[in-house]
Coordinates of C-alpha atoms and ligand atoms in Angstrom, one line a residue:
M421 CA -26.6 21.9 -19.4
D422 CA -24.0 24.2 -21.0
S423 CA -21.1 21.9 -20.8
V424 CA -19.4 22.2 -24.2
G425 CA -17.4 25.3 -23.5
P426 CA -13.7 26.3 -23.3
N427 CA -13.0 24.1 -20.4
I428 CA -13.4 21.0 -22.5
D429 CA -10.5 21.9 -24.7
A430 CA -8.5 22.9 -21.6
I431 CA -8.8 19.6 -19.8
H432 CA -5.5 17.7 -19.5
E433 CA -3.7 20.4 -21.3
P434 CA 0.0 20.8 -20.5
F435 CA -0.6 24.4 -19.6
Q436 CA -3.8 24.1 -17.7
R437 CA -3.2 26.7 -15.0
S438 CA -6.1 29.1 -14.7
E439 CA -8.7 26.6 -13.6
R440 CA -7.3 25.1 -10.5
S441 CA -9.7 24.3 -7.8
P442 CA -8.9 25.7 -4.3
E443 CA -7.7 22.2 -3.3
D444 CA -5.4 22.0 -6.3
E445 CA -4.1 25.5 -5.7
M446 CA -3.2 24.6 -2.1
I447 CA -1.4 21.5 -3.3
S448 CA 0.5 23.4 -6.0
S449 CA 1.6 26.1 -3.6
Y450 CA 2.9 23.4 -1.2
L451 CA 4.8 21.7 -3.9
R452 CA 6.2 25.0 -5.4
N453 CA 7.7 25.8 -1.9
R454 CA 9.3 22.4 -1.6
S455 CA 10.3 21.0 -5.0
E456 CA 12.6 22.9 -7.3
V457 CA 11.7 20.6 -10.2
Y458 CA 8.0 21.2 -9.7
G459 CA 8.6 25.0 -9.4
D460 CA 10.5 25.0 -12.7
L461 CA 7.8 23.0 -14.4
V462 CA 5.1 25.5 -13.3
K463 CA 7.3 28.3 -14.7
V464 CA 7.6 26.6 -18.1
Q465 CA 3.8 25.9 -18.0
D466 CA 3.1 29.5 -17.3
D467 CA 5.2 30.6 -20.2
G468 CA 3.5 28.1 -22.5
W469 CA 0.1 29.3 -21.2
K470 CA 0.9 32.8 -22.4
N471 CA 2.5 31.6 -25.7
P472 CA 0.0 31.8 -28.6
E473 CA 2.2 29.5 -30.7
A474 CA 2.0 26.7 -28.2
E475 CA -1.7 27.2 -27.8
A476 CA -2.1 27.0 -31.6
F477 CA 0.0 23.9 -31.8
F478 CA -2.1 22.0 -29.3
R479 CA -5.3 23.3 -30.8
G480 CA -4.3 22.0 -34.2
Q481 CA -3.2 18.7 -32.7
R482 CA -6.6 18.2 -31.1
H483 CA -8.4 19.0 -34.3
R484 CA -6.3 16.5 -36.3
A485 CA -6.7 13.9 -33.5
D486 CA -10.4 14.0 -33.8
N487 CA -10.1 13.4 -37.6
A488 CA -7.5 10.6 -37.6
T489 CA -7.0 8.5 -40.7
Q490 CA -6.6 4.7 -40.6
K491 CA -2.9 5.2 -41.1
I492 CA -2.6 7.3 -38.1
R493 CA -4.6 4.8 -36.0
K494 CA -2.1 2.1 -37.0
V495 CA 0.7 4.3 -35.9
F496 CA -1.0 4.9 -32.6
Y497 CA -1.5 1.2 -32.1
K498 CA 2.1 0.5 -32.7
M499 CA 3.1 3.4 -30.4
M500 CA 0.9 1.9 -27.6
R501 CA 2.5 -1.5 -28.1
N502 CA 5.9 0.1 -27.8
I503 CA 4.9 2.0 -24.8
G504 CA 3.8 -1.3 -23.3
A505 CA 7.4 -2.6 -23.9
E506 CA 8.9 0.5 -22.4
L507 CA 6.5 0.1 -19.4
N508 CA 7.5 -3.5 -19.0
A509 CA 11.2 -2.7 -19.0
A510 CA 10.8 0.1 -16.5
S511 CA 8.7 -1.9 -14.1
D512 CA 10.7 -5.1 -13.7
G513 CA 8.4 -7.0 -16.0
A514 CA 4.9 -5.9 -14.9
L515 CA 3.5 -7.4 -18.1
E516 CA 5.4 -10.7 -17.7
L517 CA 2.9 -12.7 -15.8
R518 CA 4.4 -15.4 -13.6
N519 CA 1.6 -17.9 -13.3
S520 CA 0.5 -20.1 -16.2
N521 CA -2.7 -19.3 -18.1
P522 CA -3.0 -15.8 -16.7
W523 CA -6.1 -13.7 -17.1
V524 CA -5.9 -10.1 -18.3
L525 CA -8.6 -7.4 -18.4
D526 CA -8.0 -4.5 -20.7
L527 CA -10.4 -1.7 -19.9
C528 CA -10.7 1.0 -22.6
M529 CA -8.7 -1.3 -24.9
A530 CA -8.8 0.2 -28.4
P531 CA -6.7 0.2 -30.5
G532 CA -5.1 -2.6 -28.5
G533 CA -1.4 -1.8 -28.2
Y534 CA -1.3 -2.9 -24.5
T535 CA -3.2 -6.2 -25.3
A536 CA -0.6 -6.9 -28.0
A537 CA 2.3 -6.0 -25.6
V538 CA 0.9 -8.5 -23.1
L539 CA 0.3 -11.3 -25.7
D540 CA 3.9 -10.7 -27.0
R541 CA 5.1 -11.7 -23.6
N542 CA 2.5 -14.3 -22.4
R543 CA 1.4 -16.6 -25.2
D544 CA -0.9 -18.4 -22.8
A545 CA -2.7 -15.4 -21.5
S546 CA -6.4 -14.9 -22.0
V547 CA -7.4 -11.3 -22.6
C548 CA -10.8 -9.9 -21.9
A549 CA -11.4 -6.3 -23.0
L550 CA -14.0 -3.6 -22.9
T551 CA -13.9 -0.5 -25.1
L552 CA -16.2 2.3 -26.2
P553 CA -18.1 1.4 -29.4
Q554 CA -17.1 3.4 -32.5
H555 CA -20.6 4.8 -33.0
L556 CA -20.2 6.5 -29.7
G557 CA -16.9 8.1 -30.7
G558 CA -14.6 5.3 -29.4
H559 CA -11.3 4.3 -31.1
R560 CA -11.2 1.5 -33.6
I561 CA -9.6 -1.8 -32.6
I562 CA -6.5 -2.5 -34.7
H563 CA -5.4 -5.6 -32.8
P564 CA -5.7 -8.8 -34.9
K565 CA -8.8 -10.7 -34.2
D566 CA -7.4 -14.3 -34.2
T567 CA -6.0 -14.2 -30.7
G568 CA -8.9 -15.5 -28.7
L569 CA -9.5 -12.0 -27.5
Q570 CA -12.9 -11.4 -26.0
V571 CA -14.1 -7.8 -26.5
M572 CA -17.2 -6.1 -25.1
F573 CA -18.2 -2.8 -26.8
E574 CA -19.6 -0.8 -23.9
D575 CA -19.5 2.7 -22.5
I576 CA -17.9 1.7 -19.2
T577 CA -19.4 4.7 -17.4
M578 CA -22.9 3.4 -17.9
L579 CA -22.7 0.0 -16.2
Y580 CA -25.0 1.0 -13.4
K581 CA -25.4 -2.4 -11.8
E582 CA -21.6 -2.8 -11.5
F583 CA -21.6 0.5 -9.6
G584 CA -24.3 -0.6 -7.1
L585 CA -27.5 0.8 -8.5
T586 CA -30.6 -1.3 -9.2
D587 CA -32.4 1.1 -11.5
I588 CA -32.2 4.4 -13.3
P589 CA -34.5 7.4 -12.9
Q590 CA -36.9 7.4 -15.9
D591 CA -36.3 11.1 -16.7
H592 CA -32.5 10.7 -17.0
P593 CA -31.4 12.3 -20.4
N594 CA -29.2 9.2 -21.1
L595 CA -31.7 6.6 -19.9
L596 CA -31.4 4.3 -22.9
K597 CA -27.6 4.4 -22.8
F598 CA -27.3 2.7 -19.4
S599 CA -26.4 -1.0 -19.3
D600 CA -27.2 -3.5 -16.7
K601 CA -24.4 -5.9 -17.8
R602 CA -21.8 -7.1 -15.3
W603 CA -19.1 -8.4 -17.6
W604 CA -16.9 -11.2 -16.2
Y605 CA -18.7 -11.2 -12.9
G606 CA -17.0 -13.5 -10.5
K607 CA -13.9 -13.8 -12.6
E608 CA -10.5 -12.7 -11.1
F609 CA -7.7 -11.2 -13.2
D610 CA -4.0 -11.2 -12.8
L611 CA -3.4 -7.9 -14.6
I612 CA -5.9 -5.1 -15.3
F613 CA -5.4 -2.0 -17.5
C614 CA -7.4 1.1 -16.9
D615 CA -6.3 3.2 -19.9
G616 CA -9.4 5.2 -20.5
Q617 CA -9.2 8.7 -21.9
A618 CA -12.4 10.8 -22.0
L619 CA -12.8 11.7 -25.6
R620 CA -14.1 14.9 -27.1
T621 CA -15.8 12.7 -29.7
H622 CA -17.8 10.8 -27.1
E623 CA -21.3 12.1 -27.5
P624 CA -23.8 12.2 -25.8
N625 CA -21.8 11.9 -22.5
I626 CA -19.7 15.0 -23.1
G627 CA -22.9 17.0 -24.0
V628 CA -24.6 15.9 -20.8
Y629 CA -21.7 15.9 -18.2
G630 CA -19.0 18.1 -19.7
R631 CA -15.6 16.7 -20.3
Q632 CA -14.1 17.5 -16.9
V633 CA -16.9 15.6 -15.1
E634 CA -16.8 12.8 -17.7
A635 CA -13.1 12.3 -17.1
L636 CA -13.8 11.7 -13.4
R637 CA -16.7 9.5 -14.2
L638 CA -14.5 7.4 -16.4
N639 CA -11.7 7.1 -13.8
V640 CA -14.0 6.0 -11.0
S641 CA -15.9 3.6 -13.4
Q642 CA -12.7 1.9 -14.3
L643 CA -11.5 1.7 -10.8
I644 CA -14.7 0.2 -9.5
L645 CA -14.8 -2.5 -12.2
A646 CA -11.1 -3.2 -11.9
M647 CA -11.2 -3.6 -8.1
Q648 CA -14.3 -5.8 -8.3
R649 CA -12.4 -8.2 -10.7
M650 CA -8.8 -7.9 -9.2
K651 CA -7.1 -11.1 -8.1
R652 CA -5.3 -10.8 -4.7
G653 CA -1.7 -10.0 -5.5
G654 CA -2.6 -8.9 -9.1
T655 CA -1.3 -5.8 -10.9
L656 CA -3.3 -2.7 -11.9
I657 CA -2.0 -0.2 -14.5
M658 CA -3.8 3.1 -14.8
L659 CA -3.5 6.2 -16.9
L660 CA -3.6 9.3 -14.7
H661 CA -3.1 13.0 -15.3
H662 CA -1.8 15.9 -13.2
M663 CA 0.2 14.5 -10.4
D664 CA -0.4 17.8 -8.5
S665 CA -4.2 17.5 -8.5
Y666 CA -6.3 16.5 -5.5
E667 CA -8.3 13.8 -7.4
T668 CA -5.1 12.1 -8.7
I669 CA -3.4 12.2 -5.3
K670 CA -6.4 10.6 -3.6
I671 CA -6.2 7.7 -6.0
L672 CA -2.4 7.4 -5.4
R673 CA -3.0 7.4 -1.6
V674 CA -5.4 4.4 -1.9
F675 CA -3.0 2.3 -3.9
D676 CA 0.0 3.3 -1.8
E677 CA -1.9 1.6 1.1
I678 CA -3.1 -1.5 -0.7
A679 CA -0.3 -2.2 -3.2
R680 CA 3.3 -1.7 -4.1
I681 CA 3.3 1.3 -6.4
Q682 CA 5.5 2.9 -9.0
L683 CA 4.9 5.7 -11.4
F684 CA 5.9 5.6 -15.1
K685 CA 6.1 8.3 -17.7
P686 CA 7.0 7.0 -21.2
L687 CA 9.9 8.6 -22.9
L688 CA 8.6 7.5 -26.3
S689 CA 5.8 10.1 -26.4
H690 CA 3.5 12.4 -24.4
M691 CA 6.5 13.8 -22.6
N692 CA 5.2 17.3 -22.7
R693 CA 1.9 16.2 -21.2
S694 CA 0.9 15.8 -17.6
S695 CA 0.0 12.1 -18.1
F696 CA 1.7 9.2 -16.5
Y697 CA 0.9 5.6 -15.5
L698 CA 0.3 4.2 -12.0
I699 CA 1.7 0.7 -11.8
A700 CA 0.3 -1.0 -8.7
K701 CA 1.7 -4.5 -8.0
N702 CA 0.6 -6.9 -5.4
V703 CA -2.8 -5.3 -5.0
E704 CA -4.9 -6.3 -2.0
P705 CA -8.5 -5.9 -3.2
G706 CA -9.8 -7.1 0.2
H707 CA -7.8 -4.6 2.2
L708 CA -10.1 -2.3 4.3
E709 CA -8.8 0.8 2.5
A710 CA -9.7 -0.8 -0.9
V711 CA -13.2 -1.6 0.2
V712 CA -13.7 1.9 1.6
A713 CA -12.3 3.4 -1.6
V714 CA -14.6 1.3 -3.9
N715 CA -17.6 2.5 -1.9
E716 CA -16.4 6.1 -2.2
W717 CA -15.9 5.8 -5.9
K718 CA -19.4 4.4 -6.3
K719 CA -20.7 7.4 -4.4
V720 CA -18.7 9.8 -6.7
W721 CA -20.1 8.0 -9.8
K722 CA -23.6 8.3 -8.5
D723 CA -23.3 11.9 -7.5
L724 CA -21.8 12.8 -10.9
T725 CA -24.2 10.8 -12.9
F726 CA -27.3 12.0 -11.2
P727 CA -26.4 15.5 -10.1
V728 CA -28.8 17.6 -8.1
L729 CA -30.2 20.3 -10.5
D730 CA -30.9 23.9 -9.7
E731 CA -34.2 25.6 -10.7
D732 CA -32.7 26.3 -14.2
G733 CA -31.9 22.7 -14.7
Q734 CA -28.2 23.2 -14.2
A735 CA -26.2 20.6 -12.4
L736 CA -25.0 21.7 -9.0
P737 CA -21.5 20.7 -8.0
P738 CA -21.7 17.3 -6.4
K739 CA -19.9 18.3 -3.2
I740 CA -19.9 21.8 -1.9
A741 CA -17.4 21.8 0.9
S742 CA -16.9 24.9 2.9
E743 CA -13.5 26.6 2.7
P744 CA -12.4 25.5 6.1
E745 CA -13.3 21.9 5.3
V746 CA -11.3 22.0 2.1
V747 CA -8.3 23.5 3.9
G748 CA -8.5 20.9 6.6
E749 CA -8.8 17.9 4.1
V750 CA -5.9 19.1 2.0
S751 CA -3.7 20.0 4.9
D752 CA -4.2 16.5 6.4
L753 CA -3.4 15.0 3.0
L754 CA -0.2 17.1 2.7
D755 CA 0.9 16.5 6.3
T756 CA 0.7 12.7 5.8
L757 CA 1.6 12.4 2.1
G758 CA 3.4 15.6 1.1
E759 CA 6.9 14.1 1.0
R760 CA 5.7 11.0 -0.7
I761 CA 4.0 13.0 -3.5
I762 CA 7.3 14.9 -4.1
E763 CA 9.3 11.6 -4.2
L764 CA 6.8 10.1 -6.6
G765 CA 6.2 13.2 -8.7
E766 CA 9.7 14.6 -9.3
P767 CA 10.7 12.1 -12.0
I768 CA 7.4 12.8 -13.8
W769 CA 7.7 16.6 -13.5
Q770 CA 11.3 16.5 -14.7
I771 CA 10.4 14.7 -17.9
Q772 CA 7.5 17.1 -18.6
K773 CA 9.5 20.1 -17.7
E774 CA 12.4 19.2 -20.1
A775 CA 10.0 18.4 -22.9
L776 CA 8.2 21.7 -22.5
A777 CA 11.4 23.7 -22.1
T778 CA 12.9 22.3 -25.3
A779 CA 9.7 22.5 -27.3
N780 CA 10.1 24.5 -30.5
W781 CA 7.8 27.3 -29.4
T782 CA 9.7 27.8 -26.2
R783 CA 13.1 27.9 -28.0
R784 CA 11.7 30.2 -30.6
K785 CA 10.3 32.5 -28.0
E786 CA 13.6 32.6 -26.1
A787 CA 15.5 33.3 -29.3
M788 CA 13.2 36.1 -30.3
D789 CA 13.4 37.6 -26.8
S790 CA 17.1 37.5 -27.0
E791 CA 17.0 38.9 -30.6
Q792 CA 15.2 41.9 -29.2
D793 CA 18.1 42.4 -26.7
G794 CA 20.3 42.6 -29.8
T795 CA 23.0 40.1 -29.0
V796 CA 25.0 38.4 -31.8
E797 CA 24.6 35.0 -30.1
A798 CA 20.9 35.5 -29.8
S799 CA 20.6 36.1 -33.6
A800 CA 22.5 32.8 -34.2
A801 CA 20.2 31.0 -31.8
A802 CA 17.2 32.5 -33.5
I803 CA 18.4 31.3 -36.9
A804 CA 19.0 27.8 -35.5
V805 CA 15.6 27.7 -34.0
H806 CA 13.9 29.0 -37.1
A807 CA 15.6 26.2 -39.0
S808 CA 14.2 23.7 -36.5
E809 CA 10.7 24.6 -37.7
E810 CA 11.3 21.9 -40.2
D811 CA 11.5 19.3 -37.4
L812 CA 7.9 18.6 -37.7
D813 CA 8.2 18.0 -41.4
N814 CA 10.7 15.1 -40.8
V815 CA 9.1 12.9 -38.4
G816 CA 9.5 9.6 -40.3
D817 CA 7.3 7.3 -42.2
A818 CA 4.0 6.6 -40.5
D819 CA 4.2 2.9 -41.5
D820 CA 7.7 2.5 -40.0
M821 CA 7.0 2.8 -36.3
E822 CA 10.4 1.4 -35.3
T823 CA 12.2 4.4 -36.9
A824 CA 9.6 7.0 -36.3
P825 CA 11.2 9.4 -33.9
V826 CA 9.8 11.4 -31.0
L827 CA 8.3 14.7 -32.1
G828 CA 10.9 17.4 -32.8
K829 CA 13.8 15.1 -33.7
A830 CA 14.6 15.2 -37.4
S831 CA 14.7 11.9 -39.1
K832 CA 15.1 10.4 -42.6
P833 CA 12.9 11.8 -45.3
P834 CA 9.7 9.9 -46.1
A835 CA 10.3 7.1 -48.6
E836 CA 7.2 7.6 -50.7
G837 CA 5.9 11.1 -51.1
P838 CA 5.4 13.5 -48.2
V839 CA 4.2 12.3 -44.9
D840 CA 1.6 14.5 -43.4
S841 CA 3.8 15.6 -40.6
A842 CA 1.1 17.3 -38.6
D843 CA -1.0 14.1 -38.6
M844 CA 2.1 12.1 -37.7
S845 CA 2.8 14.4 -34.8
V846 CA -0.7 13.8 -33.6
A847 CA -0.3 10.1 -33.6
M848 CA 3.0 10.3 -31.9
Q849 CA 1.9 12.8 -29.3
S850 CA -1.7 12.5 -28.8
L851 CA -4.5 10.9 -30.8
D852 CA -6.5 12.1 -27.9
I853 CA -4.7 10.0 -25.5
D854 CA -3.7 13.0 -23.5
S855 CA -5.2 16.1 -25.1
Ligands
LIG947 C1 -5.6 5.9 -24.5 S1 -6.7 5.1 -25.5 C2 -6.3 3.4 -25.0 C3 -5.2 2.9 -25.7 C4 -5.0 1.4 -25.5 N1 -4.8 1.1 -24.1 C5 -4.0 0.7 -26.3 O1 -3.0 0.2 -25.7 O2 -4.0 0.7 -27.5 C6 -8.2 5.4 -24.6 C7 -9.3 4.5 -24.9 O3 -10.4 4.8 -24.0 C8 -11.6 4.5 -24.7 N2 -12.7 5.1 -23.9 C9 -12.9 6.4 -23.7 N3 -14.1 6.6 -23.0 C10 -14.6 5.3 -22.8 C11 -15.8 4.8 -22.2 N4 -16.6 5.6 -21.6 N5 -16.0 3.5 -22.1 C12 -15.1 2.6 -22.7 N6 -14.0 3.1 -23.3 C13 -13.7 4.4 -23.4 C14 -11.3 5.1 -26.0 O4 -12.3 4.7 -27.0 C15 -9.9 4.7 -26.3 O5 -10.0 3.4 -26.9

């Protein structure tokens, strides 16, 4: 299967525009006509898409994220811990568990910032975690080991019994990678994180499925496991991307029915990305909508994991809906949920739009365009922006997370020798969390 192509690098990109499915195109067009913020975001994304400097920036970031040093990993861990604090503050204490001796499940846990953020606030919490082993490309755990934490190293997308299958076809290319384990079966958790991010480094899955399909397999795998362990009234926190995509909106629709939801986009980092968190409180795992959704996610997992092959051995798309079917499905969704999507999405789009609009490459492009117009003010602006190229060289000391600023804001010079600013920007912005 020829899966390792240009699409892999494009997935979850801030400028991913040219690959919209017909469903996503319909949704985007609906939103462009009704939300000014969304329309502005699409414009900035279009400009970024055409800007080779922006493309080069994200390409470099991806490369360095795949080759992170231990120092960068520690920065990423602290960053995640701080994002946990920010999330908690923004959500009326979603991480402050009200019952005594609460149970927490951290899916895709490494390096462990969220686990730390939970333990910072609930000394009596028991945390169970599952994360991709390093030999399969997973991140390393930084979290201290003396906290009673129970970690299972598994590829969550291969837990076939959890997803309702009893055996695996003997000719499957990943046969030996499947696991029949059902971790914490019968246990109920008060708080569950689903913070998985499909990694470019995750072979062999990327090679077999392609990154786009792998991202979907990962999402449904986390959702199934989470909902089969969720305590009634518990909280689920999930990393999602592209608030304007059909797949994401379908997930939001389910949780809007079975829980009290809120969306959160950290201001600490990843502002220029499409990523955000769903915070679903008071989840009703026994709700009919939840039961139907889990069954649907199991079917999606199965269809994606065991695709029908054509005569050349290429995977056929799991669902080939006719155009009228697609139009009907999406129209229904927009009729019932359109306003709600805008209400939930605008704060997210606003943050991303502002971050992209003030990115160095955008300002530099604007200044250069104005320079070509020949105005004096434009030249001054160009000089100011050229000077800001040094922003990236002043991003703070990697060991000093408290003072490390968001990308693009100048800070104190490094204390001991030069900090690798490019590496630092990777840790602050990405480390594959959202690239
Ligand atoms: C965004 S990071 C999680 C950060 C973490 N929540 C924290 O607070 O430090 C994404 C994680 O997903 C994990 N991951 C990716 N694919 C996975 C898979 N198939 N199974 C289990 N974990 C996976 C990665 O190894 C990585 O640890």
